[in-house]
Short mmCIF file of C-alpha atoms in Angstrom, two decimals:
data_model
loop_
_atom_site.label_atom_id
_atom_site.label_comp_id
_atom_site.label_asym_id
_atom_site.label_seq_id
_atom_site.Cartn_x
_atom_site.Cartn_y
_atom_site.Cartn_z
CA GLY A 2 107.82 115.27 107.26
CA ALA A 3 106.08 115.04 103.87
CA VAL A 4 102.85 116.72 104.89
CA VAL A 5 100.25 117.76 102.35
CA SER A 6 97.36 120.02 103.26
CA GLN A 7 94.11 120.79 101.47
CA HIS A 8 91.82 123.73 101.90
CA PRO A 9 88.95 123.81 102.44
CA SER A 10 88.24 120.46 104.04
CA ARG A 11 84.56 120.79 103.30
CA VAL A 12 82.58 123.13 101.06
CA ILE A 13 78.92 123.50 100.17
CA CYS A 14 78.00 125.63 97.18
CA LYS A 15 75.06 126.44 94.97
CA SER A 16 74.71 124.96 91.52
CA GLY A 17 76.37 127.16 88.89
CA THR A 18 79.04 128.61 91.14
CA SER A 19 82.77 127.87 91.01
CA VAL A 20 84.80 126.38 93.83
CA LYS A 21 88.57 126.47 94.28
CA ILE A 22 90.42 123.81 96.24
CA GLU A 23 94.04 124.31 97.29
CA CYS A 24 96.67 121.64 97.74
CA ARG A 25 99.93 122.53 99.48
CA SER A 26 103.06 120.58 100.23
CA LEU A 27 104.11 121.98 103.59
CA ASP A 28 107.65 120.75 104.06
CA PHE A 29 108.87 119.74 100.63
CA GLN A 30 108.82 120.90 97.05
CA ALA A 31 106.68 119.05 94.57
CA THR A 32 107.21 119.36 90.85
CA THR A 33 104.27 117.06 90.30
CA MET A 34 100.93 116.94 92.07
CA PHE A 35 97.94 114.77 91.32
CA TRP A 36 94.22 115.31 91.68
CA TYR A 37 91.89 112.40 92.43
CA ARG A 38 88.18 112.01 92.85
CA GLN A 39 86.73 109.45 95.21
CA PHE A 40 83.11 108.34 95.04
CA PRO A 41 81.42 106.61 97.98
CA LYS A 42 82.62 103.03 98.30
CA LYS A 43 84.69 103.47 95.17
CA SER A 44 88.34 103.74 94.47
CA LEU A 45 90.29 106.90 93.87
CA MET A 46 90.16 107.91 90.24
CA LEU A 47 92.98 110.01 88.89
CA MET A 48 91.64 113.17 87.27
CA ALA A 49 94.79 114.95 86.23
CA THR A 50 98.51 115.31 86.74
CA SER A 51 99.64 118.82 87.60
CA ASN A 52 103.17 119.88 86.69
CA GLU A 53 104.69 123.07 88.05
CA GLY A 54 104.94 125.74 85.41
CA SER A 55 103.16 123.82 82.68
CA LYS A 56 99.71 122.69 81.69
CA ALA A 57 98.07 119.84 83.52
CA THR A 58 97.63 116.47 81.88
CA TYR A 59 94.04 115.27 82.14
CA GLU A 60 92.85 111.69 82.17
CA GLN A 61 90.46 110.48 79.54
CA GLY A 62 86.91 111.60 80.21
CA VAL A 63 87.83 114.50 82.51
CA GLU A 64 86.67 117.87 81.20
CA LYS A 65 89.56 120.31 81.10
CA ASP A 66 87.33 123.36 81.02
CA LYS A 67 85.31 122.20 83.98
CA PHE A 68 88.18 121.19 86.24
CA LEU A 69 90.79 123.91 85.96
CA ILE A 70 94.17 123.09 87.45
CA ASN A 71 96.93 125.56 88.19
CA HIS A 72 100.34 124.65 89.58
CA ALA A 73 102.01 128.01 89.90
CA SER A 74 104.65 127.11 92.47
CA LEU A 75 106.52 124.09 93.77
CA THR A 76 104.30 123.93 96.84
CA LEU A 77 100.84 124.83 95.59
CA SER A 78 98.36 123.40 93.12
CA THR A 79 94.74 124.48 92.82
CA LEU A 80 91.70 122.74 91.39
CA THR A 81 88.77 124.92 90.39
CA VAL A 82 85.45 123.25 89.73
CA THR A 83 83.71 125.68 87.38
CA SER A 84 79.93 126.00 87.11
CA ALA A 85 79.49 123.22 89.62
CA HIS A 86 76.49 120.90 89.43
CA PRO A 87 75.14 118.34 91.90
CA GLU A 88 76.86 115.52 90.00
CA ASP A 89 80.20 117.17 90.81
CA SER A 90 79.59 116.47 94.50
CA SER A 91 82.39 114.21 95.61
CA PHE A 92 85.53 113.83 97.69
CA TYR A 93 88.52 115.41 95.98
CA ILE A 94 91.99 114.34 97.06
CA CYS A 95 95.35 115.68 96.01
CA SER A 96 98.78 114.15 96.30
CA ALA A 97 102.26 115.53 95.85
CA ARG A 98 105.40 113.83 94.70
CA PRO A 99 108.63 115.33 96.06
CA SER A 100 110.99 116.74 93.47
CA GLY A 101 114.03 114.57 92.96
CA GLY A 102 112.81 111.39 91.34
CA THR A 103 111.03 109.46 94.07
CA GLU A 104 107.84 107.72 92.97
CA THR A 105 106.20 107.98 96.40
CA GLN A 106 103.17 110.26 96.56
CA TYR A 107 102.00 111.96 99.75
CA PHE A 108 98.30 112.57 100.07
CA GLY A 109 96.25 115.42 101.41
CA PRO A 110 93.28 114.81 103.73
CA GLY A 111 90.75 115.50 101.00
CA THR A 112 88.01 118.05 100.35
CA ARG A 113 84.35 117.16 100.54
CA LEU A 114 82.35 119.11 97.95
CA LEU A 115 78.57 119.26 98.08
CA VAL A 116 76.77 121.10 95.32
CA LEU A 117 73.16 121.93 96.04
CA GLY B 19 95.27 98.40 80.63
CA ASN B 20 96.62 98.34 84.15
CA SER B 21 94.22 97.52 86.97
CA VAL B 22 94.08 96.46 90.60
CA THR B 23 91.52 94.13 92.16
CA GLN B 24 91.20 93.77 95.90
CA MET B 25 88.77 91.92 98.09
CA GLU B 26 85.60 93.69 99.00
CA GLY B 27 84.92 94.53 102.57
CA PRO B 28 84.07 95.20 105.14
CA VAL B 29 86.36 92.82 106.94
CA THR B 30 85.47 92.50 110.62
CA LEU B 31 87.93 90.86 112.97
CA SER B 32 88.46 90.51 116.67
CA GLU B 33 91.58 91.98 118.23
CA GLU B 34 94.67 89.76 117.83
CA ALA B 35 93.19 87.92 114.85
CA PHE B 36 95.19 87.23 111.69
CA LEU B 37 94.51 89.54 108.77
CA THR B 38 94.73 88.91 105.04
CA ILE B 39 93.49 91.34 102.43
CA ASN B 40 93.88 89.98 98.92
CA CYS B 41 95.12 92.10 96.06
CA THR B 42 95.84 91.08 92.49
CA TYR B 43 96.94 93.23 89.61
CA THR B 44 97.12 93.40 85.84
CA ALA B 45 99.94 95.40 84.36
CA THR B 46 102.32 95.59 81.48
CA GLY B 47 105.96 95.76 82.33
CA TYR B 48 107.20 95.76 85.90
CA PRO B 49 105.02 97.87 88.16
CA SER B 50 105.75 98.97 91.69
CA LEU B 51 103.13 97.87 94.20
CA PHE B 52 101.81 99.73 97.22
CA TRP B 53 99.47 99.47 100.14
CA TYR B 54 97.98 102.72 101.40
CA VAL B 55 95.91 103.12 104.56
CA GLN B 56 93.25 105.75 105.24
CA TYR B 57 92.33 106.20 108.88
CA PRO B 58 88.98 107.83 109.67
CA GLY B 59 89.06 111.53 108.86
CA GLU B 60 92.60 111.45 107.52
CA GLY B 61 94.35 111.33 104.15
CA LEU B 62 95.92 108.27 102.60
CA GLN B 63 99.24 107.22 104.06
CA LEU B 64 101.75 104.93 102.46
CA LEU B 65 101.84 101.74 104.51
CA LEU B 66 104.37 99.71 102.54
CA LYS B 67 105.65 99.12 99.06
CA ALA B 68 107.62 96.71 96.89
CA THR B 69 109.34 97.60 93.66
CA LYS B 70 110.31 94.25 92.17
CA ALA B 71 109.33 90.61 92.17
CA ASP B 72 109.84 88.69 95.44
CA ASP B 73 110.38 91.92 97.39
CA LYS B 74 108.61 92.02 100.74
CA GLY B 75 107.35 95.34 102.02
CA SER B 76 106.74 95.65 105.74
CA ASN B 77 105.68 98.31 108.22
CA LYS B 78 103.89 98.43 111.59
CA GLY B 79 103.54 94.64 111.62
CA PHE B 80 101.98 94.55 108.17
CA GLU B 81 103.70 92.83 105.29
CA ALA B 82 103.10 92.03 101.64
CA THR B 83 105.18 90.10 99.11
CA TYR B 84 105.36 90.99 95.43
CA ARG B 85 104.44 87.75 93.65
CA LYS B 86 104.89 88.07 89.93
CA GLU B 87 103.88 84.49 89.17
CA THR B 88 100.45 85.01 90.72
CA THR B 89 100.33 88.80 90.07
CA SER B 90 99.46 89.32 93.72
CA PHE B 91 100.41 91.57 96.61
CA HIS B 92 98.32 90.34 99.54
CA LEU B 93 98.45 92.31 102.78
CA GLU B 94 98.93 90.36 106.01
CA LYS B 95 99.26 91.05 109.70
CA GLY B 96 99.63 88.42 112.35
CA SER B 97 97.72 90.16 115.15
CA VAL B 98 95.47 93.13 114.44
CA GLN B 99 94.63 95.86 116.92
CA VAL B 100 91.61 98.12 117.23
CA SER B 101 93.82 100.98 116.03
CA ASP B 102 94.28 99.18 112.69
CA SER B 103 90.66 99.90 111.81
CA ALA B 104 90.84 101.83 108.54
CA VAL B 105 90.38 101.53 104.79
CA TYR B 106 93.25 99.80 103.00
CA PHE B 107 94.02 100.48 99.35
CA CYS B 108 96.20 98.38 97.09
CA ALA B 109 97.81 100.31 94.24
CA LEU B 110 100.32 100.03 91.46
CA SER B 111 102.40 102.49 89.51
CA SER B 112 103.94 101.86 86.18
CA GLY B 113 105.48 103.64 83.26
CA ALA B 114 107.30 106.91 82.97
CA THR B 115 104.61 108.96 84.67
CA ASN B 116 104.37 106.73 87.76
CA LYS B 117 100.64 107.33 87.96
CA LEU B 118 98.97 105.40 90.74
CA ILE B 119 96.11 103.03 89.96
CA PHE B 120 94.09 102.06 93.01
CA GLY B 121 91.93 99.15 93.99
CA THR B 122 88.50 99.87 95.43
CA GLY B 123 89.66 99.81 99.03
CA THR B 124 88.83 97.39 101.83
CA LEU B 125 87.35 98.56 105.09
CA LEU B 126 88.81 96.79 108.10
CA ALA B 127 86.97 96.96 111.40
CA VAL B 128 88.71 95.47 114.43
CA GLN B 129 86.59 94.86 117.49
CA PRO B 130 87.96 94.67 121.02
#
């Protein structure tokens, strides 16, 4: 149980295009999902907290207009990297916290984004 | 602010060796502490956790004790296996939002 999927697992795009990454909780409902960015040999950095049916809460320094987050249902959150540039190349990881009060987060396998 | 510091890797051990990965934290209040593991090509998985001082989390032969006096949560295993090779992340969550704050991760490589 408690499986989280991400799609795509890997994406290469041209500079200036937009890329959408999906995060799904497969066997549970998640009121809250989180989006992280992981740089090589670095820790995971929280980008934003996504709440179903409301606006995402972004961490300091994360551009809201560049990283659009939508959490339209209890099992799906999407992250859209708009007008991507090479510096946006990274490993993006989502997690989902089951509805009901638990603090445990379950992580997706990550999406590798390469912007050329 | 809250932060997590863990030992840099890589840590290379022979099979059946004893493992310690150090983790210390800085936090206001009473955080919950976690160890996550990331196997090659997979997402992070919760390995163990402790929610209050002196609690010991354990799973798959790994254990860690929440030490408030030393603000530490060191990960230990008495006898590692090749299959334990992975990146291990120490993390804490605190406050109403329960946001996770991660350490930098420690790569463990176990050789047969």
